[in-house]
GROMACS .gro file of C-alpha atoms in nm:
model
  301
    1ASN     CA    1   9.983  -4.050  -1.678
    2GLN     CA    2   9.790  -3.704  -1.661
    3THR     CA    3   9.556  -3.814  -1.897
    4MET     CA    4   9.463  -4.118  -1.718
    5MET     CA    5   9.409  -3.931  -1.419
    6PHE     CA    6   9.188  -3.689  -1.571
    7GLY     CA    7   8.978  -3.978  -1.709
    8PHE     CA    8   8.940  -4.167  -1.380
    9CYS     CA    9   8.814  -3.833  -1.219
   10GLU     CA   10   8.576  -3.782  -1.497
   11ALA     CA   11   8.434  -4.119  -1.477
   12LEU     CA   12   8.417  -4.082  -1.078
   13LEU     CA   13   8.213  -3.761  -1.123
   14LYS     CA   14   7.959  -3.946  -1.326
   15GLU     CA   15   7.929  -4.244  -1.087
   16ASP     CA   16   7.869  -4.029  -0.814
   17THR     CA   17   7.601  -3.828  -1.005
   18SER     CA   18   7.413  -4.125  -1.107
   19ASN     CA   19   7.430  -4.263  -0.722
   20TYR     CA   20   7.245  -3.927  -0.632
   21GLY     CA   21   7.027  -3.946  -0.909
   22TYR     CA   22   7.093  -3.557  -1.034
   23ASN     CA   23   6.955  -3.527  -1.360
   24SER     CA   24   6.844  -3.183  -1.501
   25ASP     CA   25   6.579  -3.309  -1.697
   26ASP     CA   26   6.448  -3.474  -1.376
   27GLU     CA   27   6.441  -3.147  -1.204
   28THR     CA   28   6.274  -2.984  -1.483
   29GLN     CA   29   6.017  -3.268  -1.467
   30ARG     CA   30   5.976  -3.231  -1.090
   31VAL     CA   31   5.920  -2.845  -1.137
   32GLY     CA   32   5.672  -2.886  -1.406
   33GLY     CA   33   5.505  -3.167  -1.210
   34SER     CA   34   5.471  -2.948  -0.916
   35ALA     CA   35   5.316  -2.686  -1.127
   36ASP     CA   36   5.084  -2.933  -1.285
   37SER     CA   37   4.966  -3.045  -0.956
   38ASP     CA   38   4.890  -2.711  -0.848
   39THR     CA   39   4.670  -2.679  -1.132
   40GLU     CA   40   4.502  -2.984  -1.041
   41GLN     CA   41   4.417  -2.842  -0.705
   42GLU     CA   42   4.276  -2.549  -0.821
   43LEU     CA   43   4.103  -2.757  -1.094
   44SER     CA   44   3.992  -2.976  -0.793
   45ASP     CA   45   3.867  -2.674  -0.592
   46ASP     CA   46   3.692  -2.554  -0.905
   47ASP     CA   47   3.552  -2.888  -0.921
   48GLY     CA   48   3.423  -2.883  -0.554
   49HIS     CA   49   3.269  -2.516  -0.578
   50THR     CA   50   3.085  -2.664  -0.877
   51HIS     CA   51   2.982  -2.961  -0.682
   52VAL     CA   52   2.863  -2.732  -0.405
   53GLN     CA   53   2.649  -2.542  -0.667
   54ASP     CA   54   2.500  -2.868  -0.778
   55SER     CA   55   2.417  -2.968  -0.403
   56ASP     CA   56   2.234  -2.658  -0.367
   57LYS     CA   57   1.967  -2.767  -0.680
   58ASP     CA   58   1.937  -3.110  -0.438
   59ASP     CA   59   1.790  -2.928  -0.134
   60ILE     CA   60   1.513  -3.077   0.026
   61ILE     CA   61   1.198  -2.817  -0.006
   62TYR     CA   62   0.953  -2.823   0.299
   63THR     CA   63   0.584  -2.695   0.225
   64GLY     CA   64   0.441  -2.474   0.510
   65LYS     CA   65   0.129  -2.562   0.645
   66ASP     CA   66  -0.030  -2.293   0.467
   67GLY     CA   67   0.034  -2.425   0.139
   68THR     CA   68   0.249  -2.198   0.003
   69SER     CA   69   0.563  -2.143   0.197
   70LEU     CA   70   0.843  -2.323   0.108
   71TRP     CA   71   1.133  -2.414   0.347
   72TYR     CA   72   1.491  -2.504   0.190
   73SER     CA   73   1.740  -2.703   0.394
   74ASN     CA   74   2.027  -2.508   0.249
   75PRO     CA   75   1.907  -2.165   0.207
   76LYS     CA   76   2.129  -1.919   0.013
   77GLN     CA   77   2.314  -1.678   0.234
   78ALA     CA   78   2.172  -1.329   0.116
   79LYS     CA   79   2.373  -1.008   0.181
   80ILE     CA   80   2.223  -0.726   0.396
   81GLU     CA   81   2.268  -0.370   0.241
   82PRO     CA   82   2.292  -0.108   0.521
   83LEU     CA   83   2.021   0.096   0.539
   84ALA     CA   84   2.074   0.443   0.376
   85ILE     CA   85   1.972   0.669   0.668
   86GLU     CA   86   2.066   1.042   0.709
   87PRO     CA   87   2.198   1.131   1.041
   88THR     CA   88   2.047   1.369   1.254
   89ILE     CA   89   2.153   1.568   1.551
   90PRO     CA   90   1.913   1.511   1.871
   91GLY     CA   91   1.773   1.855   1.997
   92VAL     CA   92   1.548   2.154   1.854
   93ASN     CA   93   1.573   2.197   1.489
   94PRO     CA   94   1.752   2.537   1.363
   95PHE     CA   95   1.421   2.718   1.216
   96ALA     CA   96   1.249   2.662   1.601
   97ARG     CA   97   1.596   2.800   1.794
   98ASN     CA   98   1.452   3.143   1.672
   99ALA     CA   99   1.147   3.122   1.908
  100LYS     CA  100   1.250   3.321   2.225
  101THR     CA  101   0.891   3.431   2.386
  102GLU     CA  102   0.635   3.196   2.492
  103ILE     CA  103   0.399   3.306   2.236
  104GLU     CA  104   0.661   3.232   1.951
  105CYS     CA  105   0.677   2.863   2.113
  106TRP     CA  106   0.324   2.811   2.120
  107ASN     CA  107   0.302   2.904   1.787
  108LEU     CA  108   0.539   2.625   1.667
  109PHE     CA  109   0.272   2.378   1.762
  110PHE     CA  110  -0.038   2.593   1.701
  111ASN     CA  111   0.055   2.749   1.358
  112ASP     CA  112  -0.137   2.959   1.130
  113GLU     CA  113  -0.238   2.670   0.928
  114VAL     CA  114  -0.372   2.522   1.246
  115LEU     CA  115  -0.555   2.831   1.378
  116GLY     CA  116  -0.657   2.901   1.044
  117ASP     CA  117  -0.867   2.577   1.003
  118ILE     CA  118  -0.993   2.642   1.340
  119LEU     CA  119  -1.117   2.976   1.268
  120TYR     CA  120  -1.266   2.915   0.913
  121HIS     CA  121  -1.480   2.607   1.056
  122THR     CA  122  -1.607   2.790   1.355
  123ASN     CA  123  -1.714   3.091   1.120
  124GLU     CA  124  -1.896   2.820   0.875
  125GLU     CA  125  -2.077   2.701   1.208
  126ILE     CA  126  -2.173   3.046   1.295
  127ASN     CA  127  -2.323   3.160   0.962
  128SER     CA  128  -2.479   2.782   0.963
  129LYS     CA  129  -2.689   2.914   1.233
  130THR     CA  130  -3.012   3.098   1.129
  131TYR     CA  131  -3.122   3.442   1.275
  132SER     CA  132  -3.431   3.323   1.393
  133GLU     CA  133  -3.258   3.101   1.665
  134HIS     CA  134  -3.091   3.420   1.818
  135HIS     CA  135  -3.371   3.676   1.737
  136ASN     CA  136  -3.349   3.803   2.127
  137THR     CA  137  -2.953   3.782   2.121
  138ARG     CA  138  -2.766   4.103   2.036
  139VAL     CA  139  -2.568   4.112   1.734
  140HIS     CA  140  -2.241   4.136   1.881
  141ILE     CA  141  -2.266   3.820   2.069
  142ILE     CA  142  -2.337   3.624   1.730
  143LYS     CA  143  -2.113   3.783   1.501
  144GLU     CA  144  -1.825   3.574   1.316
  145THR     CA  145  -1.512   3.577   1.509
  146SER     CA  146  -1.124   3.679   1.430
  147MET     CA  147  -0.809   3.490   1.502
  148ASP     CA  148  -0.730   3.728   1.781
  149GLU     CA  149  -1.060   3.616   1.934
  150ILE     CA  150  -0.980   3.235   1.875
  151MET     CA  151  -0.669   3.267   2.075
  152ALA     CA  152  -0.814   3.464   2.337
  153LEU     CA  153  -1.071   3.183   2.373
  154LEU     CA  154  -0.814   2.938   2.394
  155GLY     CA  155  -0.619   3.138   2.635
  156LEU     CA  156  -0.942   3.155   2.871
  157MET     CA  157  -0.933   2.747   2.826
  158TYR     CA  158  -0.599   2.766   2.939
  159ILE     CA  159  -0.630   2.959   3.239
  160THR     CA  160  -0.944   2.730   3.347
  161GLY     CA  161  -0.709   2.427   3.338
  162LEU     CA  162  -0.415   2.546   3.484
  163ASN     CA  163  -0.624   2.662   3.809
  164ASN     CA  164  -0.824   2.328   3.822
  165SER     CA  165  -1.136   2.514   3.755
  166THR     CA  166  -1.270   2.281   3.502
  167GLY     CA  167  -1.553   2.196   3.721
  168TYR     CA  168  -1.669   2.532   3.838
  169ASN     CA  169  -1.939   2.720   3.741
  170LEU     CA  170  -1.904   2.968   3.444
  171THR     CA  171  -2.091   3.245   3.633
  172ASP     CA  172  -1.836   3.219   3.925
  173LEU     CA  173  -1.526   3.195   3.694
  174TRP     CA  174  -1.652   3.558   3.530
  175ARG     CA  175  -1.633   3.696   3.857
  176PHE     CA  176  -1.249   3.714   3.800
  177ARG     CA  177  -1.144   4.036   3.612
  178TRP     CA  178  -0.934   3.870   3.374
  179TYR     CA  179  -1.214   3.674   3.243
  180ARG     CA  180  -1.450   3.959   3.215
  181MET     CA  181  -1.177   4.183   3.041
  182THR     CA  182  -1.143   3.914   2.774
  183MET     CA  183  -1.468   3.862   2.666
  184SER     CA  184  -1.824   3.851   2.778
  185LEU     CA  185  -1.980   3.504   2.962
  186GLN     CA  186  -2.246   3.509   2.670
  187ARG     CA  187  -2.023   3.565   2.389
  188PHE     CA  188  -1.777   3.260   2.541
  189ASN     CA  189  -2.053   3.032   2.541
  190PHE     CA  190  -2.157   3.103   2.181
  191LEU     CA  191  -1.810   3.060   2.054
  192GLN     CA  192  -1.752   2.767   2.257
  193GLY     CA  193  -2.081   2.606   2.111
  194CYS     CA  194  -1.972   2.698   1.739
  195LEU     CA  195  -1.606   2.569   1.799
  196ARG     CA  196  -1.558   2.339   1.506
  197PHE     CA  197  -1.269   2.171   1.351
  198ASP     CA  198  -1.332   1.987   1.052
  199ASP     CA  199  -1.563   2.040   0.768
  200ALA     CA  200  -1.905   1.972   0.828
  201ALA     CA  201  -1.992   1.883   0.464
  202THR     CA  202  -1.783   1.531   0.477
  203ARG     CA  203  -1.807   1.474   0.833
  204ALA     CA  204  -2.079   1.220   0.819
  205GLN     CA  205  -1.839   1.002   0.572
  206ARG     CA  206  -1.552   1.030   0.785
  207SER     CA  207  -1.723   0.958   1.096
  208ALA     CA  208  -1.843   0.625   0.954
  209VAL     CA  209  -1.459   0.484   0.981
  210ASP     CA  210  -1.293   0.724   1.225
  211ASN     CA  211  -1.467   0.817   1.573
  212ILE     CA  212  -1.234   1.105   1.599
  213ALA     CA  213  -1.330   1.249   1.248
  214LEU     CA  214  -1.402   1.579   1.435
  215VAL     CA  215  -1.060   1.672   1.554
  216ARG     CA  216  -0.852   1.416   1.305
  217ASP     CA  217  -0.730   1.673   1.102
  218ILE     CA  218  -0.613   1.908   1.354
  219PHE     CA  219  -0.474   1.645   1.584
  220ASP     CA  220  -0.249   1.501   1.282
  221LYS     CA  221  -0.147   1.849   1.183
  222PHE     CA  222  -0.044   1.930   1.545
  223VAL     CA  223   0.130   1.589   1.573
  224ALA     CA  224   0.349   1.671   1.229
  225ASN     CA  225   0.439   2.012   1.404
  226CYS     CA  226   0.563   1.825   1.716
  227GLN     CA  227   0.785   1.628   1.504
  228LYS     CA  228   0.919   1.893   1.270
  229VAL     CA  229   1.015   2.095   1.592
  230TYR     CA  230   1.244   1.847   1.754
  231ASN     CA  231   1.482   1.530   1.658
  232PRO     CA  232   1.445   1.293   1.923
  233ASN     CA  233   1.752   1.092   2.071
  234HIS     CA  234   1.858   0.728   2.015
  235PHE     CA  235   1.633   0.625   2.286
  236LEU     CA  236   1.231   0.654   2.281
  237THR     CA  237   0.966   0.485   2.480
  238LEU     CA  238   0.620   0.418   2.402
  239ASP     CA  239   0.351   0.416   2.676
  240VAL     CA  240  -0.008   0.469   2.752
  241LYS     CA  241  -0.182   0.749   2.898
  242TYR     CA  242  -0.523   0.811   3.041
  243ILE     CA  243  -0.666   1.145   3.012
  244PRO     CA  244  -0.990   1.232   3.248
  245PHE     CA  245  -1.276   1.288   3.078
  246ARG     CA  246  -1.664   1.272   3.201
  247GLY     CA  247  -1.806   1.435   2.852
  248GLU     CA  248  -2.014   1.232   2.618
  249CYS     CA  249  -1.755   1.027   2.413
  250PRO     CA  250  -1.800   0.692   2.237
  251PHE     CA  251  -1.483   0.573   2.308
  252ARG     CA  252  -1.439   0.681   2.661
  253GLN     CA  253  -1.314   0.427   2.907
  254PHE     CA  254  -1.333   0.317   3.272
  255MET     CA  255  -1.043   0.377   3.454
  256PRO     CA  256  -1.060   0.190   3.815
  257LYS     CA  257  -0.741   0.277   3.953
  258THR     CA  258  -0.740   0.641   3.905
  259SER     CA  259  -0.916   0.945   4.088
  260ALA     CA  260  -1.141   1.029   3.771
  261ALA     CA  261  -1.354   0.695   3.702
  262TYR     CA  262  -1.347   0.763   3.305
  263GLY     CA  263  -1.097   0.911   3.031
  264ILE     CA  264  -0.971   0.861   2.683
  265LYS     CA  265  -0.680   0.638   2.617
  266MET     CA  266  -0.382   0.765   2.417
  267TYR     CA  267  -0.057   0.606   2.306
  268SER     CA  268   0.269   0.830   2.336
  269LEU     CA  269   0.610   0.798   2.192
  270VAL     CA  270   0.832   0.979   2.409
  271ASP     CA  271   1.228   1.082   2.416
  272ALA     CA  272   1.344   0.884   2.703
  273LYS     CA  273   1.624   1.132   2.782
  274ASP     CA  274   1.418   1.489   2.710
  275SER     CA  275   1.067   1.360   2.772
  276TYR     CA  276   0.938   1.535   2.461
  277THR     CA  277   0.627   1.368   2.283
  278ILE     CA  278   0.747   1.263   1.943
  279ASN     CA  279   0.408   1.113   1.833
  280MET     CA  280   0.052   1.054   1.982
  281GLU     CA  281  -0.259   0.816   1.883
  282ILE     CA  282  -0.590   0.810   2.051
  283ASN     CA  283  -0.735   0.455   2.108
  284ALA     CA  284  -1.064   0.536   1.947
  285ASP     CA  285  -1.164   0.210   1.842
  286CYS     CA  286  -1.230   0.244   1.498
  287VAL     CA  287  -1.090   0.106   1.180
  288LYS     CA  288  -0.865   0.394   1.094
  289CYS     CA  289  -0.701   0.394   1.408
  290THR     CA  290  -0.616   0.024   1.444
  291THR     CA  291  -0.424   0.035   1.100
  292ARG     CA  292  -0.254   0.380   1.167
  293GLY     CA  293  -0.006   0.272   1.418
  294ILE     CA  294   0.257   0.487   1.590
  295THR     CA  295   0.579   0.548   1.374
  296VAL     CA  296   0.833   0.793   1.387
  297LYS     CA  297   1.105   0.925   1.146
  298ALA     CA  298   1.416   0.910   1.384
  299GLY     CA  299   1.687   0.795   1.155
  300ARG     CA  300   2.020   0.718   1.292
  301SER     CA  301   2.374   0.649   1.122
   0.00000   0.00000   0.00000
């Protein structure tokens, strides 16, 4: 009886298992089928990516009106690399912080190189004049100048502009003792007439393409010194400035809305926070001026 009972239970278990469809081989097949399905999906993805690549080759290409520019219906996405800009701290550069007095600050912009060029070219002009032109003039008036005298000459010009005495007669100005103590009126007139800022040998060649060739070298060095001394802030402003001027100048412009009828037009790039001038360019209506532009190296990270 026990043998019959065990046989009946075994048969019953086999029947229940077959009804539920349980089979270890089937389970293994289902697991393997799932893996195969995933593999097929990956292949499908790979095939789709390949198909996209193939579709790129079938892009519609349009030709621009100039006949050379090409436009693609599905342009490729290019990755833009960030610019490697060295961060700087806004403000006065460390080497310029050592200037404590007014003359030391002034020398940051008009350094020995700038003053040396003015001295050299001015003495060239003095030596180019023949003695016969000044045979009735005393020697101490027509002699060569020095660095101290050049700075004294510029100082008198500063005082004249500071006191708004530009339109005054020089004879009236020399009634003030600080003018007479600096130099005589005859010496001032002579130096002012011989003051030069460029090489006379190449002046004609440079003037053919640059209307401000007579001061271009000194002007560029002054602007470069302005940029060396100070690092600007993040925000800059570009504006036009009109400097009143009534002298003979080929690029002098009419200024109807100002008190001065004529002046020189200048573009200035200025720090919007500290009002410091970073770059300048004179509008001289020449080939070199139109291609120069106003640029500034003010990299920020």
